[in-house]
XYZ file of C-alpha atoms in Angstrom:
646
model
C -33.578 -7.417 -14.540
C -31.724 -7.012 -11.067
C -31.403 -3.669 -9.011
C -29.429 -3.253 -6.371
C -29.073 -0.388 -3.776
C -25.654 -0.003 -1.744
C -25.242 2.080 0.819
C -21.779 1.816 1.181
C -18.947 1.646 4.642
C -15.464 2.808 2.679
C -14.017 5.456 5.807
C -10.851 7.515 5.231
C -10.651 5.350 1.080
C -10.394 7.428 -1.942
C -12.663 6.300 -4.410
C -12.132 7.407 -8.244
C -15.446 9.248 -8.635
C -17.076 9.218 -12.375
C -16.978 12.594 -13.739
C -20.283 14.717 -14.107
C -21.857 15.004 -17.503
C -20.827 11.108 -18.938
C -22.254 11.136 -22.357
C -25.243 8.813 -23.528
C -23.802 5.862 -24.859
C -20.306 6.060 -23.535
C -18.769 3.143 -21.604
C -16.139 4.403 -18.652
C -14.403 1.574 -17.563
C -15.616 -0.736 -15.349
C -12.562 -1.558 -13.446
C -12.052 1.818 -12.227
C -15.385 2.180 -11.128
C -15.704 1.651 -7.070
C -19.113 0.145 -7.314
C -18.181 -2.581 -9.502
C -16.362 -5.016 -7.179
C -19.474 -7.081 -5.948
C -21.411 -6.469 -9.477
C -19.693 -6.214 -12.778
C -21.171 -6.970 -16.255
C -20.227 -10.862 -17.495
C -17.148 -11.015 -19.658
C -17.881 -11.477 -23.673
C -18.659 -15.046 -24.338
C -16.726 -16.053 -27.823
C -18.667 -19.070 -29.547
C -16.571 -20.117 -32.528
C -19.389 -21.761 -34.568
C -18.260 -24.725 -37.555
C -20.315 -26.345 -39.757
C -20.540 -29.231 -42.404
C -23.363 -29.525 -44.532
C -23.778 -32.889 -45.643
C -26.837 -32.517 -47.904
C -28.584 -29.706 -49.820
C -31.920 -30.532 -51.576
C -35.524 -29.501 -52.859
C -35.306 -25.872 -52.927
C -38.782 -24.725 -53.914
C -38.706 -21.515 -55.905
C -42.440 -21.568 -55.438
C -42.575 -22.146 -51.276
C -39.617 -20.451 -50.963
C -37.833 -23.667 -48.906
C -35.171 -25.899 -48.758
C -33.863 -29.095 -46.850
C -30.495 -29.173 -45.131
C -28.808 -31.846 -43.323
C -25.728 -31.043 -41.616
C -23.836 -30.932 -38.442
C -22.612 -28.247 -36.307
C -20.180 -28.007 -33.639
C -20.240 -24.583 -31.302
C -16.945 -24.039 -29.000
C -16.049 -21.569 -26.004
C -13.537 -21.456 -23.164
C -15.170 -21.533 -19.751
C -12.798 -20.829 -16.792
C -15.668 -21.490 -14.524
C -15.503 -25.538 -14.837
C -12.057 -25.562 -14.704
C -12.303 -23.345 -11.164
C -14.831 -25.717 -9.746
C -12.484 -29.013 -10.972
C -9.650 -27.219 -9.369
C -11.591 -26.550 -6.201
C -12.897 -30.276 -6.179
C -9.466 -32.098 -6.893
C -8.223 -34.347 -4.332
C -4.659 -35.710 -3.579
C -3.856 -32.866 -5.876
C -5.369 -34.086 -8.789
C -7.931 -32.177 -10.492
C -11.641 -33.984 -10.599
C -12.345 -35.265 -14.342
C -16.145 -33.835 -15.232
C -18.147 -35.987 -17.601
C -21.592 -34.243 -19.507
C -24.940 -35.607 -17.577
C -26.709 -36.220 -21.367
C -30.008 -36.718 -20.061
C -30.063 -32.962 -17.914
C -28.441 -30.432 -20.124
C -29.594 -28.667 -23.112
C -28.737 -26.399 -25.418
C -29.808 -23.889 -23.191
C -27.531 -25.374 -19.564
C -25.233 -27.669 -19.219
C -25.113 -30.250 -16.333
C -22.084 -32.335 -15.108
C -22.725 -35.479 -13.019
C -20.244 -34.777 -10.466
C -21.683 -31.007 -9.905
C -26.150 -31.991 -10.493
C -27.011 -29.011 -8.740
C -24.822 -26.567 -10.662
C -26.020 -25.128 -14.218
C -23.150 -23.800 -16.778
C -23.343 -22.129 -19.603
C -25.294 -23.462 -22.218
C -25.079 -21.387 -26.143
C -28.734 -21.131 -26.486
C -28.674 -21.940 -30.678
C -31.629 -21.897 -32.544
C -32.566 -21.522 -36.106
C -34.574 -18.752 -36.799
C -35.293 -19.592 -40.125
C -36.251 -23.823 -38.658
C -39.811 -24.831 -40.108
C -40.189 -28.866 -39.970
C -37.160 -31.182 -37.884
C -36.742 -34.574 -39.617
C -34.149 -35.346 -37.590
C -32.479 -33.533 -34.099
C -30.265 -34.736 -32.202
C -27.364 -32.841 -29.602
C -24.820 -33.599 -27.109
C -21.934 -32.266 -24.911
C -18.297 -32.646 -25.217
C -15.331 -30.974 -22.560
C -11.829 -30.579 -22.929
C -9.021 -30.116 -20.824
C -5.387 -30.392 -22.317
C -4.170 -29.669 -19.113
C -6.048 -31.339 -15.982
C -3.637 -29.807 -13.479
C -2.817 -26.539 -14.849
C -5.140 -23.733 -13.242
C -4.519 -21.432 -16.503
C -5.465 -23.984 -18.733
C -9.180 -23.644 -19.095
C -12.046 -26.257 -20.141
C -13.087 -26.306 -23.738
C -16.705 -26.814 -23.831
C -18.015 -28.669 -27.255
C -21.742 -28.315 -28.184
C -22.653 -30.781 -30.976
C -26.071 -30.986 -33.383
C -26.742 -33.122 -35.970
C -29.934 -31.863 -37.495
C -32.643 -32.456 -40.695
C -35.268 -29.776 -40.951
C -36.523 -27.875 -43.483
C -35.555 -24.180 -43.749
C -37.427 -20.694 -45.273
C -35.078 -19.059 -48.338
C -35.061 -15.777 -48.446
C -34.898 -15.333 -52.497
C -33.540 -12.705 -54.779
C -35.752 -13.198 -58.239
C -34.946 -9.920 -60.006
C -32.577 -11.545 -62.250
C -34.303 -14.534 -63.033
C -33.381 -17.134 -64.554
C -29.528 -15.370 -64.601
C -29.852 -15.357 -60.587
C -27.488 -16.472 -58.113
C -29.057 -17.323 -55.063
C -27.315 -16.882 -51.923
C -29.518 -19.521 -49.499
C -28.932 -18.928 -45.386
C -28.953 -20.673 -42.122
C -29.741 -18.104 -39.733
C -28.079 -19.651 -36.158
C -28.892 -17.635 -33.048
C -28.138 -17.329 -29.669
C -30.673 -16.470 -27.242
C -28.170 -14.707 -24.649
C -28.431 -11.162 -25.158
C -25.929 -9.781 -27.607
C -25.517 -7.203 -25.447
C -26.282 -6.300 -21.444
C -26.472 -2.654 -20.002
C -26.237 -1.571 -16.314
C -27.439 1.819 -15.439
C -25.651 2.937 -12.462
C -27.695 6.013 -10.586
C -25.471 7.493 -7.623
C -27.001 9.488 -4.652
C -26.829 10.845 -1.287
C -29.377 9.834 1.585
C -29.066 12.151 4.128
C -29.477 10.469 7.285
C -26.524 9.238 10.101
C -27.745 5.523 9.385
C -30.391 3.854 7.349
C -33.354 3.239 9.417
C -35.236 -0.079 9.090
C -37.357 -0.533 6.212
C -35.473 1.799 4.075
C -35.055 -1.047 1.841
C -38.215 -2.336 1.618
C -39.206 1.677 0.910
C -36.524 1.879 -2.013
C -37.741 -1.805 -3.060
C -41.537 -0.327 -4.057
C -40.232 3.001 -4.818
C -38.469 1.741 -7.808
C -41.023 -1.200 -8.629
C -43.232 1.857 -9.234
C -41.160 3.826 -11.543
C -39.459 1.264 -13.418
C -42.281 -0.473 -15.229
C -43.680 2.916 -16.409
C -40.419 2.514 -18.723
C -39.731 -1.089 -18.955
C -42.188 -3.478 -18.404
C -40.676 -6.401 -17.959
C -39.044 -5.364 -14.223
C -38.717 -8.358 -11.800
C -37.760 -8.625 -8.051
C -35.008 -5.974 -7.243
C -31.883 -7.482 -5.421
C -31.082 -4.807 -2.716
C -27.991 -4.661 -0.701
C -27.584 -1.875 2.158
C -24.479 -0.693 4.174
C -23.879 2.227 6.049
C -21.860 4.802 4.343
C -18.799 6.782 6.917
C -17.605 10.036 5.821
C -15.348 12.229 7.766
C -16.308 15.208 5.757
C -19.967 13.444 5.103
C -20.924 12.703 8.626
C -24.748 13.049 8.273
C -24.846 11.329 4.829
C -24.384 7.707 3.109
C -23.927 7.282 -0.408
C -26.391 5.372 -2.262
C -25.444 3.235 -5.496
C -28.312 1.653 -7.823
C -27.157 -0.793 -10.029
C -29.982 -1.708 -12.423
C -29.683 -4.250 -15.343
C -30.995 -4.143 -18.576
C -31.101 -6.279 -21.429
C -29.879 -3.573 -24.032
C -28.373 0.078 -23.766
C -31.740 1.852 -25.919
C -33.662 0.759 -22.837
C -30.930 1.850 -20.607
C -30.606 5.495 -21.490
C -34.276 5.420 -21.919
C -35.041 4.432 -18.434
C -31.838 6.832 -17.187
C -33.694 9.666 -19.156
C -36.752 9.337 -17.213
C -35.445 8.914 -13.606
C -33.472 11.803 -14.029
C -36.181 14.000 -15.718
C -36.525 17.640 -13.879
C -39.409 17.879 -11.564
C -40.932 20.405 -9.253
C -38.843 18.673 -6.407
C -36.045 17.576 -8.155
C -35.885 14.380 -10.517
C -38.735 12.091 -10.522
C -36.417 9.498 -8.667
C -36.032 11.665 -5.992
C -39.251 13.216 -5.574
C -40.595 9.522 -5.664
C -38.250 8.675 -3.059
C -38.687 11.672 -0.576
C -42.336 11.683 -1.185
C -42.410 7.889 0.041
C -40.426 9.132 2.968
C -42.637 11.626 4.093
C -45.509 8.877 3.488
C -43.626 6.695 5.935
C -42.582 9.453 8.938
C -39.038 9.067 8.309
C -37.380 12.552 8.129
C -34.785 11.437 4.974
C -33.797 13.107 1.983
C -32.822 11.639 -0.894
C -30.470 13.512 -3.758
C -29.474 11.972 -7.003
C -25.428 13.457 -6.514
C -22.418 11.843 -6.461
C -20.390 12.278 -3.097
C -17.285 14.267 -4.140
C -15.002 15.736 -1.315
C -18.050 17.503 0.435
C -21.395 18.201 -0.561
C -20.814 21.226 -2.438
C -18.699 19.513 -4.935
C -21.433 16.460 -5.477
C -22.802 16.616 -8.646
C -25.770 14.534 -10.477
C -24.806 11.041 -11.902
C -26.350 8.595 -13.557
C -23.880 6.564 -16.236
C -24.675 3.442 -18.807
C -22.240 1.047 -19.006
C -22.775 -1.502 -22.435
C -20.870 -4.939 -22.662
C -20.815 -7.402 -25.280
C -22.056 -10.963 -23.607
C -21.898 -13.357 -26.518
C -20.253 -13.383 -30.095
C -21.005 -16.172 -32.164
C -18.367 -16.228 -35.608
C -16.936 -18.617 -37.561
C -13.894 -21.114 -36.422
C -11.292 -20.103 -38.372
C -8.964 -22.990 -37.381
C -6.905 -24.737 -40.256
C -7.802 -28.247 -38.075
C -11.416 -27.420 -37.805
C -13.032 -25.771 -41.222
C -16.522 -25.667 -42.351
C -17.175 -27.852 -45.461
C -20.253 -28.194 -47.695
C -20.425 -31.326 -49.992
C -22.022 -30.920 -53.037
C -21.827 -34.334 -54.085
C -25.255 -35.906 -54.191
C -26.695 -32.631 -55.369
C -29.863 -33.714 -56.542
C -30.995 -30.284 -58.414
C -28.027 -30.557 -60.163
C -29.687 -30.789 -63.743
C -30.831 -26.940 -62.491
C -28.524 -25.741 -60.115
C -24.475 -25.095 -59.493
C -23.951 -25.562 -55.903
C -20.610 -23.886 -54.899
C -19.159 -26.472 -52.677
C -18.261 -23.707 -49.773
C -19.808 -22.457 -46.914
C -20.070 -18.255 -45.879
C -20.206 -16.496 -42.634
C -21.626 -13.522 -41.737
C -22.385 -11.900 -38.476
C -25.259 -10.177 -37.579
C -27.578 -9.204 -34.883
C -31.652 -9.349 -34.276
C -33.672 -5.998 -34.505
C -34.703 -4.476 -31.419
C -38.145 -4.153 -32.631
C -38.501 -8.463 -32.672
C -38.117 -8.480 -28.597
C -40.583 -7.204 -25.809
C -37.926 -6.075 -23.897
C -35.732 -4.537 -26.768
C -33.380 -6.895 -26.436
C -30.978 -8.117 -29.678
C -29.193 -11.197 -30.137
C -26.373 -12.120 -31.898
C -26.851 -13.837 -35.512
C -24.426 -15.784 -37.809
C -25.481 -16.387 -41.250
C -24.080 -19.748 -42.970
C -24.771 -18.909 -46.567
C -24.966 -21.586 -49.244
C -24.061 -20.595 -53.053
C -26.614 -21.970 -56.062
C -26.388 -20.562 -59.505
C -28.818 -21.219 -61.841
C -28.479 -23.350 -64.775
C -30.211 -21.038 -67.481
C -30.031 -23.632 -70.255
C -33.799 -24.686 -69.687
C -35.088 -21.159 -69.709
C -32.945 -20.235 -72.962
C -34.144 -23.429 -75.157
C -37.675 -23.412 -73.882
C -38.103 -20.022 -72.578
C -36.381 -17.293 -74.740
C -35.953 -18.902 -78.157
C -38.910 -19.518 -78.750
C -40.555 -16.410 -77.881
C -37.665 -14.433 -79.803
C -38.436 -16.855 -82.933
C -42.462 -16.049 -82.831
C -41.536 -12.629 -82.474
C -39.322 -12.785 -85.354
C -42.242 -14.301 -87.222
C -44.572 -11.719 -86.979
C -42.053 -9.852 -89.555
C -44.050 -11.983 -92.042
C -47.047 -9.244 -91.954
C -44.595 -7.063 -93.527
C -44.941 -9.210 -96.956
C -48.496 -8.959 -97.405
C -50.188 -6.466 -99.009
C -51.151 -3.505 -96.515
C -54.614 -4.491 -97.821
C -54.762 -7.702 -96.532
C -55.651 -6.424 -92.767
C -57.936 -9.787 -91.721
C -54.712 -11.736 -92.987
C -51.900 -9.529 -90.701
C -53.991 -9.436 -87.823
C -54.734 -12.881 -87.669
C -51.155 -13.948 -87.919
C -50.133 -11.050 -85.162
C -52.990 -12.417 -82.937
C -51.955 -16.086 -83.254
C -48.621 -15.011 -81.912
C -49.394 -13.022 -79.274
C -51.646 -15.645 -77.926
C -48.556 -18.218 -77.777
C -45.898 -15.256 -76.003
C -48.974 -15.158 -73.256
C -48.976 -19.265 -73.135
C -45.379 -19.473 -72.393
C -45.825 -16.033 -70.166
C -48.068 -18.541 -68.138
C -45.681 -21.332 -67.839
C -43.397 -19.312 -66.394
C -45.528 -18.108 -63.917
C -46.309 -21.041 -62.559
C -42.800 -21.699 -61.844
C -42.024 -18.637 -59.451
C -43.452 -17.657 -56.423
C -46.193 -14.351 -56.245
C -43.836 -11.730 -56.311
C -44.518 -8.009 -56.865
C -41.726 -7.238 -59.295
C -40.636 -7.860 -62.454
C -38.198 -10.271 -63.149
C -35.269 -10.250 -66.107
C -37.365 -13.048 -68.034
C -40.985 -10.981 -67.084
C -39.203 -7.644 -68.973
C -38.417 -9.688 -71.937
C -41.915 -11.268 -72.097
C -43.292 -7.715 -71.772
C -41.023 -5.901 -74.328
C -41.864 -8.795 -76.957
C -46.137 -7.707 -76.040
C -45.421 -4.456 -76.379
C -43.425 -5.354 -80.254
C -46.445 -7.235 -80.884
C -48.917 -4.706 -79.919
C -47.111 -2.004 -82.083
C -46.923 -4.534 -85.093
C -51.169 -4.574 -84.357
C -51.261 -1.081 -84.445
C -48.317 -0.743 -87.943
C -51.239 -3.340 -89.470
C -54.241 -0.887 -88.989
C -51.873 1.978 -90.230
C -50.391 0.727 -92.663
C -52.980 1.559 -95.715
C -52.603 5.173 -94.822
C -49.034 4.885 -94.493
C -48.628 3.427 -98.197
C -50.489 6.252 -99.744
C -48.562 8.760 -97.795
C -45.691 7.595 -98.446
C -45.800 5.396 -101.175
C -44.528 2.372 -99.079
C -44.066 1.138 -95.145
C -40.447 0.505 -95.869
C -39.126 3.107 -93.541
C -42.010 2.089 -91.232
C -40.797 -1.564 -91.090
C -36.930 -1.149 -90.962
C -37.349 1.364 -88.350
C -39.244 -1.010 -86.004
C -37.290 -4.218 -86.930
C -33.828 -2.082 -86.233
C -35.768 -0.638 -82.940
C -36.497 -4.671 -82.293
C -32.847 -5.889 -82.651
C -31.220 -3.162 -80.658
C -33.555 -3.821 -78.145
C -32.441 -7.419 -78.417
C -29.083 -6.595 -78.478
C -29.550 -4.524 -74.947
C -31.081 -7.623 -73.369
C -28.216 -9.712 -74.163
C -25.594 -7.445 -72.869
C -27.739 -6.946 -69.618
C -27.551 -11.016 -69.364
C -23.823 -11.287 -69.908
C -23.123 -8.352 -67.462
C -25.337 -10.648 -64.716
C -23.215 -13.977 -65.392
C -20.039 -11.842 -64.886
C -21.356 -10.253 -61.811
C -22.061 -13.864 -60.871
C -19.056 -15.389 -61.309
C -17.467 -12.655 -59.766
C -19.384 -13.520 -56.416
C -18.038 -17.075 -56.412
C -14.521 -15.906 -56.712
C -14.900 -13.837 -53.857
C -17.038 -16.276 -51.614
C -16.678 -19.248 -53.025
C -14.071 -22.308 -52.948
C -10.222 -21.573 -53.338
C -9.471 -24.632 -55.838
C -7.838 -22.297 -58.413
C -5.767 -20.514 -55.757
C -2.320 -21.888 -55.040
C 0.247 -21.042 -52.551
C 3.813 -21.088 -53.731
C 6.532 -21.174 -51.432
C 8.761 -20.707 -49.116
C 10.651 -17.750 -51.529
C 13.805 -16.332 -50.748
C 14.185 -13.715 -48.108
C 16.866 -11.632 -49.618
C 15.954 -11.422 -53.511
C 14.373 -8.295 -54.832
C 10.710 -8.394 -55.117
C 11.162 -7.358 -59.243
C 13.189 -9.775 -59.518
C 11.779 -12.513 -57.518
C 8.165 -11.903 -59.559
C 9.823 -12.008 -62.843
C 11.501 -15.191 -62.195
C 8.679 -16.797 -60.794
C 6.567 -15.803 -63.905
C 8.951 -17.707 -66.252
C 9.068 -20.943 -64.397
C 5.285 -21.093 -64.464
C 5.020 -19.832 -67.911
C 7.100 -22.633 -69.083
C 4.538 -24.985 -68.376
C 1.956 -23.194 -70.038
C 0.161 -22.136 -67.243
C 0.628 -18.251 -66.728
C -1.946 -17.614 -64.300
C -4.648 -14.467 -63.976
C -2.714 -12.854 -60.981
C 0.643 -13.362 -59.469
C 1.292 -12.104 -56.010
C 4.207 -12.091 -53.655
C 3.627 -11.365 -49.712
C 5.836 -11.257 -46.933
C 5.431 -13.061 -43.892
C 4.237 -9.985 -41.894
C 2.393 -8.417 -44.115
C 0.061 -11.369 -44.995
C -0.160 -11.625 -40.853
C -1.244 -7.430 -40.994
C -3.794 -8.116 -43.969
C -5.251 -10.639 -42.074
C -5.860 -8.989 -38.966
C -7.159 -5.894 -40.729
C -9.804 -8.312 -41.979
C -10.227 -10.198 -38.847
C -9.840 -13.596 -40.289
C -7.055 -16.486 -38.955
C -3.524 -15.089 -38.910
C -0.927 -16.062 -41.295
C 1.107 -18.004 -39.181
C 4.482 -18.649 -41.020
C 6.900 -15.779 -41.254
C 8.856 -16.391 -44.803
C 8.241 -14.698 -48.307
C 5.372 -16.648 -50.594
C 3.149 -15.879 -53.358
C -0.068 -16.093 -54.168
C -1.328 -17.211 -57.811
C -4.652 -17.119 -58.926
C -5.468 -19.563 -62.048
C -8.417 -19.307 -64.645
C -9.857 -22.577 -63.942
C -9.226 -25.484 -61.223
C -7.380 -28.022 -64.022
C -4.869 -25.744 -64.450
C -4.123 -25.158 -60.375
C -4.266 -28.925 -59.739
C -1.486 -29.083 -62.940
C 0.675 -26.708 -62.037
C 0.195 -27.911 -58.370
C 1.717 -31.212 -59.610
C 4.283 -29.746 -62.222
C 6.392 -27.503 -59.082
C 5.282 -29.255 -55.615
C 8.957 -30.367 -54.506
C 11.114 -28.097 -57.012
C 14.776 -27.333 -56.477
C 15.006 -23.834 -58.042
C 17.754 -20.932 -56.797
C 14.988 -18.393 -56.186
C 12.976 -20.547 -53.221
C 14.490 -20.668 -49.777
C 14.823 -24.907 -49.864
C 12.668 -26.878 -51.812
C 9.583 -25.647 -53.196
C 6.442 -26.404 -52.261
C 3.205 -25.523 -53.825
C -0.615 -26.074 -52.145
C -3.581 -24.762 -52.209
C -4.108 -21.578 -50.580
C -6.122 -22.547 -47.078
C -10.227 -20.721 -47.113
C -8.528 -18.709 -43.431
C -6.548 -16.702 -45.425
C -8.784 -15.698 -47.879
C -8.095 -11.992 -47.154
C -5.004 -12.615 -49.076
C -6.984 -12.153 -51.933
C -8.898 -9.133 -50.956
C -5.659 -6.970 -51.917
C -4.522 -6.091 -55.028
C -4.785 -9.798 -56.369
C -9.028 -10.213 -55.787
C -9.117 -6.479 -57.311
C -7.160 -7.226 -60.517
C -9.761 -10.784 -60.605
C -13.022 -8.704 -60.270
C -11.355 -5.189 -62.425
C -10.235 -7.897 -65.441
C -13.132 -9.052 -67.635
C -10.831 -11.820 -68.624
C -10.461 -13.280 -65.529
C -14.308 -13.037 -64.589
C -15.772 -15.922 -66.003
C -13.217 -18.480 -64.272
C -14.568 -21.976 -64.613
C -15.107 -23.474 -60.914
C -15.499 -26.707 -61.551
C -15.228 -29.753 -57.974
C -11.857 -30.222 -57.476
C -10.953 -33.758 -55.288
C -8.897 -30.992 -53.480
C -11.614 -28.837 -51.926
């Protein structure tokens, strides 16, 4: 945290005063503010994050882990190196910096021509890290450019690392679940900084000596009683000229704080109404009267003469660092799924998913947050174990205990028996599956079947002891028995369109997150045919290969460019007509990939070429073609299989 108090010299300059009354929260701009040209908030830091996981393995349903090993590259611009090479160059050549390995850290980095200099450094970390195996990290700068002042350094931060990670799981669909496993990479720079700027009005012709020294303890009083982690204030004073202001200087307080909350918290107090004024000031004039100096302090801020100063205390918020994914065509994120070795139980989806985020306020001292990017991993369980050894069987004893119905309602030692026997094998396997999932405090899908075939067991119990008094009544149990067996098998038939319902819902997820092997890009199309037109022909040359595929979509240049900014992913770059098709399975992509790549047809603009549609530009599909994938129960359960394109 750094304060610091101006007191200003600007004779006979306008200054663009802040207006009274700036709303909590609000940002005014910082370049039109006159205190901000010695102290401004940092500019955002952009740290484009890629990632390759080599290896995926042991994921523990029971300790809720998993082992990773993978490598990931973090990139920024900094200006500053390229400044200090510039400054450094000699016989007008600019000074080549090399990465002093042994000094820097994730957290600095060190050059060997510059070893008392310290440059930015991301500050990664995974919050979600238990055990390292293996860590290892390194430097890497570029400059494209050495001798062109606007071309700045590109600063590479590489980590190779083996750990073991904590899984957050989702078990209420078990064993029909789709686990969505995440690194979760932060940076330790504040995702945000906040400088409260308090103006005021000291009343004196110059500042006498110790004033700052006075202001110093003043406000290393009052500070902590708000935020207790206040360090040594940096205080800068000047004498403040007014023509109109003679008797006065103006007084600027810069404070910085990790995070706005804290900010207008702090504000809030300082400028809280006292019997004297604000506390600020009736800490400050109080601590003048302590010291003999005949000063008063006001919290305004100096307008054209003191009767149009007005109170002002304002809360500028910038963003310091932004860590997202690298987007660049040259430099994608991969996962490799080959070597799997839970395959026999798991599908891993061989991509990788992004996600920003932030830390909660409430996880700092100081209330600081941080910025977060999740790297999700896709695994979808394999329910074929849990169906043949799981399910079945309990369905079949079930099924069995329909076998009381045939003996005589006399025979109640017989019928309870077998309905015991039975229930004492559904809580056998109800055991085995227990052991295989962690203590959780729901239910899962498997646990509600388990329970629904008790409870049909329990009522077949109770049908047994009734069922003597039922035959007299009635003269038989039939309508007994056909009523529970139908209640039994529409209960049945609930559970298995709850199951189906999950695996679409599932499947659906991997066509929105997962790889783009059944998505192919078809083009360039001509410019000047209709659109009609254009789709219909397109349709019949892919139809006469068989091949008609789930959705067909045709996008202009600048429109796939506008859908992609409106989603914030990499811009289309190319500015000629395409489509998009979207195929039920990878084997038919990769054939109809082969069938058109280098066609001469009238209706493409030169020869034809067909690839698959690049993970960047995945928006593309978040338009009317991913709607008519998820909408279309016939294009849910696409088949995903590893294509040797992906």
């Amino acid at each position: 945290l750094n304060v610091m108090v101006k007191f200003e010299s600007n004779p006979g300059q306008e200054t663009p005063s802040m207006a009274a009354g700036v709303a909590l929260g609000e940002m005014p701009a910082l370049e039109h503010h006159h205190c901000m040209t010695s102290y401004s908030l940092p500019p955002t830091k952009q740290i484009r994050v890629r990632t390759h996981v080599q290896q995926l393995s042991n994921l523990d349903l029971v300790a809720k882990t998993f082992n990773a090993k993978l490598s990931l590259e973090a990139s920024w611009i900094d200006p500053e190196i390229k400044r200090r090479a510039m400054e450094s160059r000699r016989d007008g050549v600019a000074t080549e910096f090399t990465v002093d390995d042994d000094k820097s850290s994730s957290e600095k980095l060190v050059l060997e021509q510059l070893p008392g200099e310290r440059f930015f450094g991301p500050r990664l970390a995974f919050t979600n890290q238990q055990d390292v195996v293996h860590d290892e990290s390194w430097y890497q700068i570029y400059d494209d450019r050495p001798d062109d002042p606007a071309s700045p350094y590109v600063v590479c931060f590489r980590w190779k690392l083996q750990a073991t990670f904590h899984a957050d799981l989702h078990l209420h669909s078990f064993p029909l679940d789709l686990q969505w496993i995440k690194l979760l990479l932060v940076s330790y720079w504040p995702s945000k900084e906040s400088l409260l700027h308090i103006r005021g009005v000291l009343c004196t012709g110059q500042a006498p000596a110790g004033t700052e020294e006075l202001l110093r303890n003043v406000l290393e009083r009052l500070i902590p009683k708000t935020y207790n982690n206040f360090s040594q204030a940096d205080l800068e004073i000047k004498p403040l000229k007014k023509t109109d202001l003679s008797s006065s200087c103006r007084v600027d307080i810069l404070i910085k704080l990790p995070c706005e909350s804290t900010a207008n918290k702090l504000r809030r107090r300082l400028s809280k109404r006292m019997a004297r004024g604000t506390q600020l000031e009736t800490a400050v004039n109080h601590a003048f009267e302590t010291a003999g100096q005949s000063m008063e302090f006001q919290l305004r801020d100096t307008g054209d003469s003191v009767q149009d100063a007005h109170p002002s205390t304002v809360v500028f918020a910038s963003t310091t660092v932004v860590l997202h994914q690298n987007l660049s065509m040259k430099y994608t994120s991969l996962m490799t799924s080959e070597g799997f070795g839970q395959s026999h139980e798991y599908k891993l989806v061989p991509a990788l998913t992004f996600e920003q985020s932030i830390t909660y306020p409430k996880d700092s001292p100081t209330g600081s947050t941080y910025p977060v990017l999740k790297i999700g991993m896709i695994v979808n369980r394999k329910y074929g174990y849990w169906l043949y050894n799981i399910v079945l069987p309990v369905t079949l004893f079930t099924a069995l205990s329909f076998i009381n119905f045939l003996l005589d309602p006399d025979e109640l030692a017989d019928r309870s028996s077998i309905t015991l026997v039975i229930l004492l094998t559904n809580v056998a396997y109800k055991y085995m599956v227990a052991d295989k999932l962690p203590a959780v405090n729901f239910l899962t899908f498997i646990d509600w079947y388990s329970y629904f075939s008790f409870l049909f067991l329990l009522l077949v119990v109770v049908e047994n002891g009734l069922a003597k008094g039922i035959s007299e009544v009635a003269d038989n149990e039939k309508v007994v028995v056909w009523s529970m067996i139908g209640a039994w098998g529409f209960t049945i038939l609930g559970f298995l369109v709850v199951a189906l319902r999950l695996r679409y819902k599932n499947k659906a997820t991997i066509i929105k997150s997962g790889p783009l092997d059944n998505v192919l890009w078809i083009g360039p199309l001509q410019p000047d045919m209709e659109i009609d037109e254009l789709d219909d022909r397109l349709q019949k040359q892919i139809s006469t290969y068989g091949r008609s595929p789930t959705v067909l979509r045709i996008w202009e240049g600048d429109d796939a460019t506008e859908q992609c900014r409106a989603n914030g992913t990499e811009l289309y770059p190319g500015g000629s007509r395409f489509a998009v098709a979207l195929f039920q399975n990878v084997e038919r992509a990769d054939n109809m990939m082969a069938m058109m790549d280098g066609l001469n047809v009238p209706w493409a603009d030169g020869s034809l070429k067909v690839e698959l549609l690049h993970h960047g530009f995945r928006a593309l599909l978040m338009d009317k073609t991913y709607t008519a994938a998820v909408n279309t129960e016939r294009a849910l359960p696409l088949s995903l299989a590893h294509s040797p394109h992906s």
